[in-house]
PDB file of C-alpha atoms in Angstrom:
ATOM      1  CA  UNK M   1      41.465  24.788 235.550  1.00 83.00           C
ATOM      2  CA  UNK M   2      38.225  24.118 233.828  1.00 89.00           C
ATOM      3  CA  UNK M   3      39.354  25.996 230.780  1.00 91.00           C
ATOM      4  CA  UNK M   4      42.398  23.711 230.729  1.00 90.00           C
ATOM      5  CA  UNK M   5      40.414  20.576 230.875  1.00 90.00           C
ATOM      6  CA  UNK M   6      38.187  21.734 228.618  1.00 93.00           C
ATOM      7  CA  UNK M   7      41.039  22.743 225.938  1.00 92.00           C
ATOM      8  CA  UNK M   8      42.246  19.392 226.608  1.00 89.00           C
ATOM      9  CA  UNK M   9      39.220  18.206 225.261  1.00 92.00           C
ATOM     10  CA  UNK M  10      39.170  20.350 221.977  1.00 91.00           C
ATOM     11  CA  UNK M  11      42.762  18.948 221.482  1.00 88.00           C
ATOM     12  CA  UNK M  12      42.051  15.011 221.706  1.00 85.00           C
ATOM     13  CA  UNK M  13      39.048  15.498 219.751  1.00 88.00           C
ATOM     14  CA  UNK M  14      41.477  17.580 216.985  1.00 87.00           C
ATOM     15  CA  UNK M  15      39.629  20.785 217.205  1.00 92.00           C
ATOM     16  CA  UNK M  16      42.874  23.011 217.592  1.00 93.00           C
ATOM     17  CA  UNK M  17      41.531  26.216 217.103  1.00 94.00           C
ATOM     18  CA  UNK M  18      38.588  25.888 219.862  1.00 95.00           C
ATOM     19  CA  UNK M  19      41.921  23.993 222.443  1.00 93.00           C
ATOM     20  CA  UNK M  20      44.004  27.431 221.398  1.00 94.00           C
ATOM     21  CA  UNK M  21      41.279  29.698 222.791  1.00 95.00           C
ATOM     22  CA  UNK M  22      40.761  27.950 225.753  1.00 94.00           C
ATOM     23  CA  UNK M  23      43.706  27.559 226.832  1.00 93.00           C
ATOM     24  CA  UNK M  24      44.114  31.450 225.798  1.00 94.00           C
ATOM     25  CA  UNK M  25      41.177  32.201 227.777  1.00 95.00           C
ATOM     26  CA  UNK M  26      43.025  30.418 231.322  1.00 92.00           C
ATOM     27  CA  UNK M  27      45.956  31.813 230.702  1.00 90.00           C
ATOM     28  CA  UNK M  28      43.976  34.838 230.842  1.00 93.00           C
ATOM     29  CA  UNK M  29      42.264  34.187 234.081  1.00 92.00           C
ATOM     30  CA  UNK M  30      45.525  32.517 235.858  1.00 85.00           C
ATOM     31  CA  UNK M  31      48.667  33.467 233.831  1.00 78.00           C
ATOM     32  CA  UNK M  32      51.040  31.184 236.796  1.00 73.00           C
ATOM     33  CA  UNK M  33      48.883  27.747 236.234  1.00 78.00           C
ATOM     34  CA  UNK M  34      51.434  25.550 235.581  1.00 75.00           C
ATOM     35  CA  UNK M  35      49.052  23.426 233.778  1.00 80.00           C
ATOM     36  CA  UNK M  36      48.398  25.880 231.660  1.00 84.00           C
ATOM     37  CA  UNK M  37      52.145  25.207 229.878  1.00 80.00           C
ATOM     38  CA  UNK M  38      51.732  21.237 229.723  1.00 80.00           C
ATOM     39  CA  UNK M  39      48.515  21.402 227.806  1.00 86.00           C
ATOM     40  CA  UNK M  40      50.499  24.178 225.565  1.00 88.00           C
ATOM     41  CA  UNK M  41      53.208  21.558 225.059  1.00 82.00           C
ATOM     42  CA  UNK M  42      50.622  19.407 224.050  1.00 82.00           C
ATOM     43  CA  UNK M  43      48.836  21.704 221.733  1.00 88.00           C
ATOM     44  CA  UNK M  44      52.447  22.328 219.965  1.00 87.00           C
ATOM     45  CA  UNK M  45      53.116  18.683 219.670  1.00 78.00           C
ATOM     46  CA  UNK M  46      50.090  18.021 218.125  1.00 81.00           C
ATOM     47  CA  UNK M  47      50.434  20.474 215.717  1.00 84.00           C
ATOM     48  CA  UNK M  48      54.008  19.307 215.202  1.00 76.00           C
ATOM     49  CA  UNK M  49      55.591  21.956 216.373  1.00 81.00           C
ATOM     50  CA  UNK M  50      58.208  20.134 218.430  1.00 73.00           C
ATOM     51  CA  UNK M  51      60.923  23.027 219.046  1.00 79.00           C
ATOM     52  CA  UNK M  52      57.705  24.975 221.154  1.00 84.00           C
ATOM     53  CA  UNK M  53      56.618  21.894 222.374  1.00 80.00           C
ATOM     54  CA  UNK M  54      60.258  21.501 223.949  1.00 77.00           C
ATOM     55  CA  UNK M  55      60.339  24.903 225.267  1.00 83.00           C
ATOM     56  CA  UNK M  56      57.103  24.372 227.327  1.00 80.00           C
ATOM     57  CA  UNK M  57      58.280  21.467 228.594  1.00 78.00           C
ATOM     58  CA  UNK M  58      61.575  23.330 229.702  1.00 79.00           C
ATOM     59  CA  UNK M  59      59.461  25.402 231.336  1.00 79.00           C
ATOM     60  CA  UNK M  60      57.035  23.333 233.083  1.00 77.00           C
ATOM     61  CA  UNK M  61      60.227  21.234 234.652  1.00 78.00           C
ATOM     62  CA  UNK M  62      61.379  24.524 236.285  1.00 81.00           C
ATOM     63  CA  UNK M  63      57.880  25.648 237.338  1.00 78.00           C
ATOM     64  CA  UNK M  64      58.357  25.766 241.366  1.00 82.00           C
ATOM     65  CA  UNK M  65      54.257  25.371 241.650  1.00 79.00           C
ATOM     66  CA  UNK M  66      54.080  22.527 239.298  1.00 77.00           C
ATOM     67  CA  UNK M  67      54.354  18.830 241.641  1.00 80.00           C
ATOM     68  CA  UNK M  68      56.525  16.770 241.182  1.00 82.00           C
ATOM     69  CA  UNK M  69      54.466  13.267 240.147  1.00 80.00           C
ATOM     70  CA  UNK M  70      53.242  15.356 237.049  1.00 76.00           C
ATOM     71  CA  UNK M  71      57.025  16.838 236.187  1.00 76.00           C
ATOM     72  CA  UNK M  72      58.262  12.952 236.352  1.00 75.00           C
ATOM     73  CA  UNK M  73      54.877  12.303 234.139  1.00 71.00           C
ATOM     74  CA  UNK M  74      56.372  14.381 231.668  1.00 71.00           C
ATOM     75  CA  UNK M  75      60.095  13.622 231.672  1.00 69.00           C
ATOM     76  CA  UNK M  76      58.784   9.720 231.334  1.00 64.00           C
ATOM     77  CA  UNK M  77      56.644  10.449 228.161  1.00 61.00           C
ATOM     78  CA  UNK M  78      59.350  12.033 226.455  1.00 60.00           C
ATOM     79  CA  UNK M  79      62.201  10.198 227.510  1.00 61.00           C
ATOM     80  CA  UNK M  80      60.879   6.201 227.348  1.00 56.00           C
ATOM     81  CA  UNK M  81      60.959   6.773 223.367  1.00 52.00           C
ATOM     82  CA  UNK M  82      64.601   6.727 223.421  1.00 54.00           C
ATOM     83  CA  UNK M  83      65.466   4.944 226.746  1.00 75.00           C
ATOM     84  CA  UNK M  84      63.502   1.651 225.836  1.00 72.00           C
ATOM     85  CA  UNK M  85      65.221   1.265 222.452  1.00 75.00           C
ATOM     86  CA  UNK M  86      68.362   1.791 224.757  1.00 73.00           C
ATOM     87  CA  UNK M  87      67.441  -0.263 227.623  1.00 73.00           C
ATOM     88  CA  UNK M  88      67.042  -3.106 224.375  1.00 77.00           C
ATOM     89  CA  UNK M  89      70.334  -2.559 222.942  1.00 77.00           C
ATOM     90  CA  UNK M  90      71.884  -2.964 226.649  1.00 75.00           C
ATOM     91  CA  UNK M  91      69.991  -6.152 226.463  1.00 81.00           C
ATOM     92  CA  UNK M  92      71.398  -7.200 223.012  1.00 83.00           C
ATOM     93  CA  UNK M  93      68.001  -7.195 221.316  1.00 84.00           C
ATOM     94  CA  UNK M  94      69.083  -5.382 218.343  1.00 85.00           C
ATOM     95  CA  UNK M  95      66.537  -6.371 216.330  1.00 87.00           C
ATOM     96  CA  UNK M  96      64.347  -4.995 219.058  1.00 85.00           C
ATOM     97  CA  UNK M  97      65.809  -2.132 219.377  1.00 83.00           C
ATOM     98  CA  UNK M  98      66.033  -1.194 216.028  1.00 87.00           C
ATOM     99  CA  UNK M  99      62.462  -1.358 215.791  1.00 86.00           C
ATOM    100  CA  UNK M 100      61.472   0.724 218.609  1.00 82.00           C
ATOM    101  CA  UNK M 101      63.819   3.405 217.062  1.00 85.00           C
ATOM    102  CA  UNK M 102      62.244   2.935 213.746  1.00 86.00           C
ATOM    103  CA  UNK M 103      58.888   3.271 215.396  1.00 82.00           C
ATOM    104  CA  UNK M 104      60.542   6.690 217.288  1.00 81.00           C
ATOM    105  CA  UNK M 105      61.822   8.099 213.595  1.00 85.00           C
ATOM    106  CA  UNK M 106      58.551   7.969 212.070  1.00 84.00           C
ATOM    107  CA  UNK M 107      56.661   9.573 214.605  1.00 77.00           C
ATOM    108  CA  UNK M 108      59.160  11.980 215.222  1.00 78.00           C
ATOM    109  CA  UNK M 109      61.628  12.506 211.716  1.00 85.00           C
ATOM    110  CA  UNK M 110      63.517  15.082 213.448  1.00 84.00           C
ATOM    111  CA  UNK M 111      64.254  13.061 216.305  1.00 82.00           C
ATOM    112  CA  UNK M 112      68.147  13.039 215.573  1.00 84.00           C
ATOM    113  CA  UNK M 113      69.284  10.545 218.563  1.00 84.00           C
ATOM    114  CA  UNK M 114      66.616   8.290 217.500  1.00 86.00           C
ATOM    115  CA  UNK M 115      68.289   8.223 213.747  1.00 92.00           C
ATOM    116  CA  UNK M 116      71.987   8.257 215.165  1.00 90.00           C
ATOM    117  CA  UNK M 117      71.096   4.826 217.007  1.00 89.00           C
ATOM    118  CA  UNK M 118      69.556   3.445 214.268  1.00 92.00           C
ATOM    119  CA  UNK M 119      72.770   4.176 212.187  1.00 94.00           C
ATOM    120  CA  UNK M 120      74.932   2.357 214.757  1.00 91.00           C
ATOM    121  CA  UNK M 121      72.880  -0.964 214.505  1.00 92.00           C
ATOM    122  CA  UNK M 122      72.961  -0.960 210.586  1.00 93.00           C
ATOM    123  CA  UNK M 123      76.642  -0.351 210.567  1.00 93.00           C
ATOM    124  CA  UNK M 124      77.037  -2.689 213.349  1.00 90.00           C
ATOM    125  CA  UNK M 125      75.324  -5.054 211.227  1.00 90.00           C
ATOM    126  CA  UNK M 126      77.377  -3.999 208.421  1.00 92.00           C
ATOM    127  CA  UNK M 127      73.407  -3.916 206.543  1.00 94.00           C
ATOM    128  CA  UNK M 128      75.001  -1.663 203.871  1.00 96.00           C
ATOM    129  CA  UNK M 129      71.318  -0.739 202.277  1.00 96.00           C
ATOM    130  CA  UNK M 130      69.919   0.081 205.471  1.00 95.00           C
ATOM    131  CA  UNK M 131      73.037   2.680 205.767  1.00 95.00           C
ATOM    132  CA  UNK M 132      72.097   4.045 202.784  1.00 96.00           C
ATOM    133  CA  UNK M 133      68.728   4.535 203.679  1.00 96.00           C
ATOM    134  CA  UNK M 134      69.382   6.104 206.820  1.00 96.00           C
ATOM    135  CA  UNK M 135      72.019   8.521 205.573  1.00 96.00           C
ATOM    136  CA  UNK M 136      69.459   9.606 202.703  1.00 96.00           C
ATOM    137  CA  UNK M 137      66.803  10.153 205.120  1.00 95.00           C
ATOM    138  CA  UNK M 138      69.312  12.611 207.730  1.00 95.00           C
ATOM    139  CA  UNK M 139      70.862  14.282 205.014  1.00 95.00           C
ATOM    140  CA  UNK M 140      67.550  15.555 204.133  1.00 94.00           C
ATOM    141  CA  UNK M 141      66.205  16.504 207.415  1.00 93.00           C
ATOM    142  CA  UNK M 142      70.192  17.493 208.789  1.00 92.00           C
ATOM    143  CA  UNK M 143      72.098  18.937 205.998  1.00 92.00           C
ATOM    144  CA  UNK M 144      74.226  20.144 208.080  1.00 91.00           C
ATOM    145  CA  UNK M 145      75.713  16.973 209.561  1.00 89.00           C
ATOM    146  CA  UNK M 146      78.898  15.695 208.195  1.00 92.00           C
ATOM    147  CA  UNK M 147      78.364  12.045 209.676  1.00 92.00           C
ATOM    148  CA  UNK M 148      75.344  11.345 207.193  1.00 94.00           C
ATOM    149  CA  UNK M 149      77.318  12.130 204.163  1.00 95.00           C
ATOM    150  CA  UNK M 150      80.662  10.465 205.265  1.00 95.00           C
ATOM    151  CA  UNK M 151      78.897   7.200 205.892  1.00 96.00           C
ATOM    152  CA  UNK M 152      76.969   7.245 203.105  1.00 96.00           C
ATOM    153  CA  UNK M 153      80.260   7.375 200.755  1.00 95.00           C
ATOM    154  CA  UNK M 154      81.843   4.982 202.565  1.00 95.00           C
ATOM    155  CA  UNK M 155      78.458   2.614 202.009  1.00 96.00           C
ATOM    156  CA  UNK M 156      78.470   3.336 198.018  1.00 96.00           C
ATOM    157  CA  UNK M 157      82.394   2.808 197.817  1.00 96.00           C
ATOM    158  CA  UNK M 158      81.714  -0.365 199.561  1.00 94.00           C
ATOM    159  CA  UNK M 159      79.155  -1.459 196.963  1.00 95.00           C
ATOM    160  CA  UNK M 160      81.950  -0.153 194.738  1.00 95.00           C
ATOM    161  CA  UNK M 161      79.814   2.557 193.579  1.00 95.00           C
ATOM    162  CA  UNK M 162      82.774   4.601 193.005  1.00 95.00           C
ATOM    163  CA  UNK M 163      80.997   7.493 191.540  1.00 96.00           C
ATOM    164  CA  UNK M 164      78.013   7.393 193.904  1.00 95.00           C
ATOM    165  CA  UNK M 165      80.965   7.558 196.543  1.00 95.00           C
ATOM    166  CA  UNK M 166      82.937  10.562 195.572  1.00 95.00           C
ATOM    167  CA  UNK M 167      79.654  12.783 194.721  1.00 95.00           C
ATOM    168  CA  UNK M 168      78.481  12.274 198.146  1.00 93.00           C
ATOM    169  CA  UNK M 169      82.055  13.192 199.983  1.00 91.00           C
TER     170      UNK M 169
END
């Protein structure tokens, strides 16, 4: 444990490579600590490695040694980003909302529900710029998702950019 705490340490203080070996060295000593894997997920996140980050927190939910207060701990970190903006929108603060999910996509660009809900509210708004910004910003990070594109043509044909329109579909 004091390996753990200590790596925590290295981590807030931004001294990855020292956190890494520590928590290297108690995974050593106790390779079924389930601390061991939340201080891992936040090693990844802070290096911005979210997909590992994910994984150890998949793993530290199904941990049978890990309590329960510290799962919930974790569940709540990750989950208020999007359920606030949410528990807003329920409340029909859309300007609220759209804040705290503008607040979500910059800490966290490849955060694709957070960028989904802040597409609704702009075309809910019918704020025809802030579409386009959106859809610009997702089709770079998810070139793969039709949605971004199809919006955005139907944005530029509404500004009767005609052209803009069909190169985009």
């Amino acid at each position: 444990r004091y390996q753990i705490v200590l790596g925590d340490l290295h981590l807030e203080n931004g001294e990855m490579d020292k956190a890494l070996a520590c928590y290297q060295k108690a995974n050593e000593i106790d390779p079924t600590d389930p601390y061991y894997i939340v201080s891992m997920a936040n090693y990844y996140e802070a290096k911005g490695d979210k997909e590992a980050a994910e994984q150890q927190i998949r793993s530290a939910l199904v941990n049978e040694k890990l309590d329960v207060e510290t799962k919930v701990n974790i569940l709540s970190r990750y989950i208020l980003k999007l359920m606030y903006g949410g528990l807003l929108m329920a409340q029909g603060k859309t300007e609220e909302a759209k804040f705290q999910f503008q607040l979500v996509t910059e800490m966290e660009p490849g955060n694709a529900g957070a960028w989904q809900q802040l597409l609704n509210l702009a075309l809910k708004g019918e704020d025809i710029p802030e579409v386009i910004r959106i859809c610009t910003a997702c089709m770079e990070l998810f070139p793969e998702s039709p949605e971004y594109y199809f919006y955005l043509g139907i944005a530029y044909y509404q500004q009767q950019k005609y052209q803009e329109a069909l190169n985009t579909y």
